[in-house]
CSV table of C-alpha atoms and ligand atoms in Angstrom, one decimal:
chain,number,residue,atom,x,y,z
G,418,MET,CA,0.0,0.2,-0.3
G,419,SER,CA,1.5,3.0,-1.0
G,420,ASP,CA,-0.5,5.7,1.9
G,421,GLY,CA,1.7,4.7,4.8
G,422,VAL,CA,-0.3,1.7,6.2
G,423,ASP,CA,2.2,-1.0,5.2
G,424,ALA,CA,4.9,1.4,7.2
G,425,ALA,CA,3.0,2.2,10.0
G,426,ALA,CA,2.0,-1.0,10.8
G,427,ALA,CA,5.8,-2.4,10.2
G,428,ARG,CA,6.3,-0.2,13.4
G,429,LEU,CA,3.7,-1.1,15.6
G,430,ARG,CA,4.7,-4.5,14.8
G,431,GLU,CA,7.5,-4.3,16.8
G,432,ALA,CA,6.4,-2.2,19.4
G,433,THR,CA,6.3,-3.8,23.2
G,434,ARG,CA,4.4,-0.2,24.2
G,435,VAL,CA,2.7,1.8,22.5
G,436,VAL,CA,1.1,5.1,23.5
G,437,VAL,CA,-2.5,6.6,22.1
G,438,LEU,CA,-2.6,10.4,22.1
G,439,THR,CA,-6.2,11.5,20.8
G,440,GLY,CA,-8.6,14.3,19.8
G,441,ALA,CA,-12.1,15.6,19.3
G,442,GLY,CA,-11.4,14.1,15.3
G,443,VAL,CA,-11.6,10.7,16.4
G,444,SER,CA,-15.1,11.5,17.5
G,445,ALA,CA,-15.9,13.3,14.5
G,446,GLU,CA,-17.5,10.4,12.9
G,447,SER,CA,-19.4,9.6,16.4
G,448,GLY,CA,-21.2,13.3,15.0
G,449,LEU,CA,-19.7,15.2,17.4
G,450,ALA,CA,-17.9,18.1,16.6
G,451,THR,CA,-14.2,19.1,16.8
G,452,PHE,CA,-12.6,22.7,18.4
G,453,ARG,CA,-11.2,23.6,15.1
G,454,ASP,CA,-11.3,23.4,11.2
G,455,PRO,CA,-9.7,25.7,8.9
G,456,GLY,CA,-12.3,25.4,6.5
G,457,ALA,CA,-15.5,25.6,9.1
G,458,ASP,CA,-18.7,27.4,7.9
G,459,PRO,CA,-19.9,29.4,11.7
G,460,SER,CA,-23.3,29.1,10.2
G,461,ASP,CA,-22.7,25.3,9.4
G,462,PRO,CA,-24.3,23.8,12.7
G,463,ASP,CA,-22.0,21.2,12.7
G,464,ALA,CA,-19.1,23.5,12.6
G,465,ALA,CA,-16.3,23.1,15.1
G,466,TYR,CA,-16.6,24.9,18.3
G,467,TRP,CA,-14.0,27.6,18.4
G,468,SER,CA,-15.8,29.1,14.7
G,469,ARG,CA,-19.2,29.0,16.3
G,470,TYR,CA,-18.7,30.2,20.1
G,471,ASP,CA,-15.5,32.1,21.5
G,472,PRO,CA,-13.4,30.3,24.1
G,473,MET,CA,-12.8,32.7,26.3
G,474,GLN,CA,-16.2,32.9,27.5
G,475,MET,CA,-17.0,29.3,27.0
G,476,ALA,CA,-13.6,27.3,28.2
G,477,THR,CA,-12.3,29.8,31.1
G,478,PRO,CA,-12.9,30.3,35.0
G,479,GLU,CA,-13.3,33.9,34.2
G,480,GLY,CA,-15.9,32.7,31.6
G,481,PHE,CA,-17.6,30.5,33.7
G,482,HIS,CA,-17.5,33.3,36.7
G,483,ALA,CA,-19.1,35.7,34.6
G,484,ASN,CA,-22.0,33.9,33.5
G,485,PRO,CA,-22.0,30.6,35.1
G,486,ALA,CA,-25.9,29.3,33.3
G,487,LEU,CA,-24.9,30.2,29.7
G,488,VAL,CA,-21.4,28.0,30.2
G,489,GLN,CA,-23.4,25.1,32.2
G,490,ARG,CA,-26.3,25.5,29.1
G,491,TRP,CA,-23.4,24.8,26.6
G,492,TYR,CA,-21.9,22.0,28.2
G,493,LEU,CA,-25.1,20.3,29.3
G,494,TRP,CA,-25.7,20.5,25.9
G,495,ARG,CA,-22.5,18.9,24.4
G,496,MET,CA,-23.3,16.5,27.5
G,497,SER,CA,-26.7,15.7,25.7
G,498,ARG,CA,-25.1,15.0,22.1
G,499,GLY,CA,-22.0,12.7,23.6
G,500,GLU,CA,-24.6,10.6,25.5
G,501,ALA,CA,-26.8,10.1,22.1
G,502,ALA,CA,-23.3,9.1,20.0
G,503,ALA,CA,-21.6,6.1,19.9
G,504,PRO,CA,-18.6,5.1,19.2
G,505,ASN,CA,-17.2,4.9,16.1
G,506,PRO,CA,-14.8,2.2,14.0
G,507,GLY,CA,-11.8,4.7,15.4
G,508,HIS,CA,-12.5,4.4,18.5
G,509,ILE,CA,-13.3,0.2,18.5
G,510,ALA,CA,-9.7,0.0,16.6
G,511,ILE,CA,-7.8,2.0,19.6
G,512,ALA,CA,-9.5,-0.5,22.3
G,513,ARG,CA,-8.6,-3.4,19.9
G,514,LEU,CA,-5.3,-1.8,19.9
G,515,GLU,CA,-4.7,-1.9,23.5
G,516,ARG,CA,-6.6,-5.9,23.6
G,517,GLU,CA,-3.9,-7.2,21.2
G,518,MET,CA,-1.1,-5.5,22.7
G,519,GLU,CA,-1.2,-6.9,26.5
G,520,ARG,CA,-2.3,-10.4,24.5
G,521,ARG,CA,1.0,-10.5,23.1
G,522,GLY,CA,2.6,-9.0,26.6
G,523,GLY,CA,2.9,-5.3,25.9
G,524,SER,CA,0.7,-2.9,26.7
G,525,CYS,CA,-1.3,0.3,25.1
G,526,THR,CA,-1.6,3.6,27.1
G,527,LEU,CA,-4.3,5.8,25.8
G,528,LEU,CA,-4.0,10.1,26.5
G,529,THR,CA,-6.8,11.6,25.5
G,530,GLN,CA,-8.2,15.1,25.0
G,531,ASN,CA,-11.7,14.0,24.7
G,532,VAL,CA,-13.6,14.8,27.5
G,533,ASP,CA,-16.9,12.6,25.9
G,534,GLY,CA,-16.2,8.9,27.3
G,535,LEU,CA,-16.3,7.6,24.3
G,536,HIS,CA,-13.2,5.7,24.4
G,537,HIS,CA,-14.6,4.1,27.6
G,538,ALA,CA,-17.8,3.5,25.3
G,539,ALA,CA,-15.9,1.3,23.3
G,540,GLY,CA,-13.9,-0.8,25.4
G,541,SER,CA,-10.6,0.9,26.3
G,542,ARG,CA,-9.6,0.5,29.6
G,543,ARG,CA,-6.2,1.7,30.2
G,544,VAL,CA,-7.2,5.6,29.4
G,545,HIS,CA,-6.0,9.0,30.9
G,546,GLU,CA,-8.7,11.5,30.7
G,547,LEU,CA,-6.0,14.8,29.8
G,548,HIS,CA,-9.0,17.4,30.1
G,549,GLY,CA,-11.4,15.6,32.4
G,550,SER,CA,-14.3,14.4,31.6
G,551,ILE,CA,-17.6,15.9,30.7
G,552,LEU,CA,-19.9,13.4,32.1
G,553,ARG,CA,-18.4,14.6,35.4
G,554,TRP,CA,-19.8,17.3,37.4
G,555,ARG,CA,-18.7,19.0,40.8
G,556,CYS,CA,-19.4,22.1,43.1
G,557,ALA,CA,-16.8,24.6,41.6
G,558,ARG,CA,-16.8,26.3,45.2
G,559,CYS,CA,-16.6,23.2,47.7
G,560,GLY,CA,-16.1,20.1,45.2
G,561,THR,CA,-18.8,17.9,46.4
G,562,PRO,CA,-19.4,16.1,43.0
G,563,ALA,CA,-22.7,16.7,41.6
G,564,THR,CA,-25.2,14.1,40.1
G,565,ASP,CA,-28.3,14.6,38.2
G,566,ILE,CA,-27.3,18.2,36.9
G,567,GLU,CA,-30.2,19.6,35.0
G,568,GLY,CA,-30.3,22.4,32.7
G,569,PRO,CA,-30.3,26.1,34.7
G,570,PRO,CA,-33.6,28.1,34.8
G,571,ASP,CA,-33.3,30.8,33.0
G,572,ASP,CA,-30.4,32.9,33.6
G,573,ALA,CA,-29.7,31.7,37.3
G,574,PRO,CA,-27.3,28.9,37.2
G,575,ALA,CA,-28.0,25.3,38.9
G,576,THR,CA,-26.2,25.2,42.3
G,577,CYS,CA,-24.3,22.9,45.2
G,578,ARG,CA,-26.9,22.7,48.5
G,579,CYS,CA,-23.5,25.3,49.3
G,580,GLY,CA,-24.3,28.1,46.8
G,581,GLY,CA,-21.9,27.2,44.9
G,582,ALA,CA,-22.0,27.3,40.9
G,583,LEU,CA,-22.2,23.4,39.1
G,584,ARG,CA,-19.4,23.1,36.8
G,585,PRO,CA,-18.3,20.6,34.5
G,586,GLY,CA,-15.3,18.1,35.4
G,587,VAL,CA,-13.5,19.5,32.5
G,588,VAL,CA,-10.1,21.1,32.0
G,589,TRP,CA,-10.4,24.6,31.2
G,590,PHE,CA,-8.1,27.5,29.4
G,591,GLY,CA,-5.9,28.2,32.5
G,592,GLU,CA,-6.3,25.4,34.5
G,593,ALA,CA,-3.6,22.7,35.7
G,594,LEU,CA,-3.9,19.2,34.6
G,595,PRO,CA,-5.0,16.6,37.0
G,596,GLN,CA,-1.4,15.7,38.8
G,597,ASP,CA,-2.1,12.1,38.9
G,598,VAL,CA,-2.8,12.0,35.2
G,599,LEU,CA,0.2,14.1,33.8
G,600,ALA,CA,2.4,11.3,35.9
G,601,ALA,CA,0.6,9.1,33.8
G,602,ALA,CA,1.4,10.1,30.7
G,603,ALA,CA,4.9,10.8,31.8
G,604,GLU,CA,5.7,7.4,32.8
G,605,ALA,CA,4.0,6.0,29.6
G,606,LEU,CA,6.3,8.6,27.5
G,607,ASP,CA,9.1,7.4,28.8
G,608,ARG,CA,8.7,3.9,28.3
G,609,CYS,CA,6.7,3.7,24.8
G,610,ASP,CA,8.3,2.4,21.7
G,611,VAL,CA,5.6,3.7,19.2
G,612,PHE,CA,3.5,6.8,19.7
G,613,LEU,CA,0.3,7.1,17.7
G,614,SER,CA,-1.2,10.9,17.3
G,615,VAL,CA,-5.1,10.5,16.3
G,616,GLY,CA,-7.2,13.4,15.1
G,617,THR,CA,-5.6,16.0,16.9
G,618,SER,CA,-4.7,19.1,15.8
G,619,ALA,CA,-1.6,19.3,18.0
G,620,VAL,CA,-1.6,23.2,19.0
G,621,VAL,CA,-3.0,22.7,22.7
G,622,PHE,CA,-0.1,22.2,25.1
G,623,PRO,CA,0.6,19.9,27.2
G,624,ALA,CA,-0.3,17.4,24.9
G,625,ALA,CA,1.2,18.8,21.9
G,626,GLY,CA,4.9,18.4,23.6
G,627,PHE,CA,3.8,14.8,24.0
G,628,ILE,CA,5.8,13.8,20.6
G,629,GLU,CA,8.8,15.6,21.5
G,630,THR,CA,9.0,13.6,24.5
G,631,ALA,CA,8.4,10.2,22.8
G,632,ARG,CA,10.7,11.1,19.9
G,633,ALA,CA,13.8,12.2,23.0
G,634,ARG,CA,13.2,9.0,23.9
G,635,GLY,CA,13.6,7.1,20.8
G,636,ALA,CA,9.8,5.9,19.6
G,637,SER,CA,8.8,5.8,16.7
G,638,THR,CA,5.5,8.2,15.5
G,639,ILE,CA,2.6,7.8,13.4
G,640,GLU,CA,-0.4,10.5,13.2
G,641,VAL,CA,-3.1,9.5,11.7
G,642,ASN,CA,-5.1,12.5,10.6
G,643,ARG,CA,-7.9,13.9,8.1
G,644,ASP,CA,-5.9,17.6,7.4
G,645,PRO,CA,-1.5,18.3,8.2
G,646,THR,CA,-1.0,19.8,11.1
G,647,PRO,CA,2.0,21.5,13.0
G,648,ILE,CA,3.7,17.9,13.8
G,649,THR,CA,3.0,15.9,10.5
G,650,SER,CA,6.4,16.6,9.0
G,651,MET,CA,8.0,15.5,12.7
G,652,VAL,CA,6.7,12.1,12.3
G,653,ASP,CA,7.8,8.8,10.9
G,654,VAL,CA,4.8,8.1,9.3
G,655,SER,CA,2.0,10.1,8.5
G,656,LEU,CA,-1.3,8.6,7.5
G,657,GLN,CA,-3.8,11.4,5.9
G,658,GLY,CA,-7.3,10.4,6.4
G,659,ARG,CA,-10.4,9.3,8.1
G,660,SER,CA,-9.3,8.0,11.9
G,661,GLY,CA,-12.8,5.8,11.6
G,662,GLU,CA,-11.3,4.0,7.8
G,663,LEU,CA,-7.4,4.4,8.6
G,664,LEU,CA,-7.5,2.8,11.9
G,665,PRO,CA,-9.5,-0.1,11.8
G,666,ARG,CA,-7.0,-1.1,8.3
G,667,LEU,CA,-4.1,-0.5,10.1
G,668,MET,CA,-5.3,-2.9,13.3
G,669,ASP,CA,-6.0,-5.4,10.4
G,670,VAL,CA,-2.7,-5.3,9.3
G,671,VAL,CA,-1.1,-5.6,12.5
G,672,PHE,CA,-3.1,-8.0,13.8
G,673,GLY,CA,-5.0,-9.8,11.2
G,674,ALA,CA,-8.5,-9.1,9.9
G,675,THR,CA,-11.2,-9.5,12.3
G,676,ASP,CA,-14.9,-10.3,10.8
L,1864,APR,N1,-10.2,11.9,11.4
L,1864,APR,C1,-9.1,12.5,12.1
L,1864,APR,N2,-8.9,13.7,12.5
L,1864,APR,C2,-10.0,14.3,12.0
L,1864,APR,C3,-11.0,13.9,11.2
L,1864,APR,C4,-11.5,12.9,11.3
L,1864,APR,N3,-12.7,12.0,10.8
L,1864,APR,N4,-11.9,14.7,11.4
L,1864,APR,C5,-11.6,16.2,12.1
L,1864,APR,N5,-10.2,15.4,12.5
L,1864,APR,C6,-8.8,15.9,12.6
L,1864,APR,C7,-9.1,17.9,12.2
L,1864,APR,O1,-8.4,17.9,11.1
L,1864,APR,C8,-7.9,18.3,13.4
L,1864,APR,O2,-6.6,18.5,12.8
L,1864,APR,O3,-8.8,15.8,14.1
L,1864,APR,C9,-8.5,17.8,14.5
L,1864,APR,C10,-8.9,17.7,15.7
L,1864,APR,O4,-8.2,19.4,16.5
L,1864,APR,P1,-9.3,20.3,17.4
L,1864,APR,O5,-10.8,20.7,17.1
L,1864,APR,O6,-8.1,21.2,17.6
L,1864,APR,O7,-9.5,19.1,18.8
L,1864,APR,P2,-8.1,18.8,19.8
L,1864,APR,O8,-7.2,18.8,18.5
L,1864,APR,O9,-8.7,17.7,20.2
L,1864,APR,O10,-8.0,20.3,20.8
L,1864,APR,C11,-7.4,19.9,21.8
L,1864,APR,O11,-8.3,22.1,22.8
L,1864,APR,O12,-10.0,23.5,22.7
L,1864,APR,C12,-9.7,22.5,23.2
L,1864,APR,O13,-9.8,21.7,25.3
L,1864,APR,C13,-9.9,21.9,23.6
L,1864,APR,O14,-9.4,19.6,24.0
L,1864,APR,C14,-9.2,20.0,23.8
L,1864,APR,C15,-7.9,20.6,22.8
């Protein structure tokens, strides 16, 4: 094959420890919008979020403080879209990669920037959610986990018993990533043989810097993305196309076709 699948498969076949980094592109074929898309038309209801909404308003502590009800409604809407979505063949192929690696005595650690829970739904188990989860809410004031969050009435935000506004368990711009997740990522990157980046624009740190760590460690690097990104010219193998098509093909070449 001339599109790089064979070259990527050769690297994976030799690997013992794989790290996969995913971004919003892997969930695009499940019907969820990405954040950035150079060609996006803002009037398209499915266009990338940051062409339709202001990230400073929706994804910062300051934006939440200024209008908690607006931000709550936006995440509740996204959560409902995520709950209605199903894992696509890209998620399923990544879950297969973990199973197959473990079967042959290796490992596959998944670092995801996605907050939609679709990797878990697809069966991935060794998953570290770098940016948290949209499915877990907590009080912004006292930290108590919130269950059964409902849409805030009018402009009043949904609150905790303590009176603090409830917030989604995601990491906003300007916030620190969870220490335990960062530590797990650092350990996995430090030991990996293959680093596979899937469906991320590779512009948001720290995830955008993971490839450097993996390369410094001597790992082979592979990218699967529909479009070129800042890391495309750095990787050993670049597979350009949809992850829901390329990843199942790649797994079939490495581990054998499934019915
Ligand atoms: N298959 C593969 N790649 C795809 C597909 C697809 N079907 N569809 C889109 N892509 C690519 C896009 O070309 C783009 O490079 O996926 C990438 C998605 O990039 P972003 O929207 O920037 O998503 P991500 O990299 O996850 O963003 C990182 O930014 O705003 C924050 O917190 C948010 O976690 C997010 C972070």
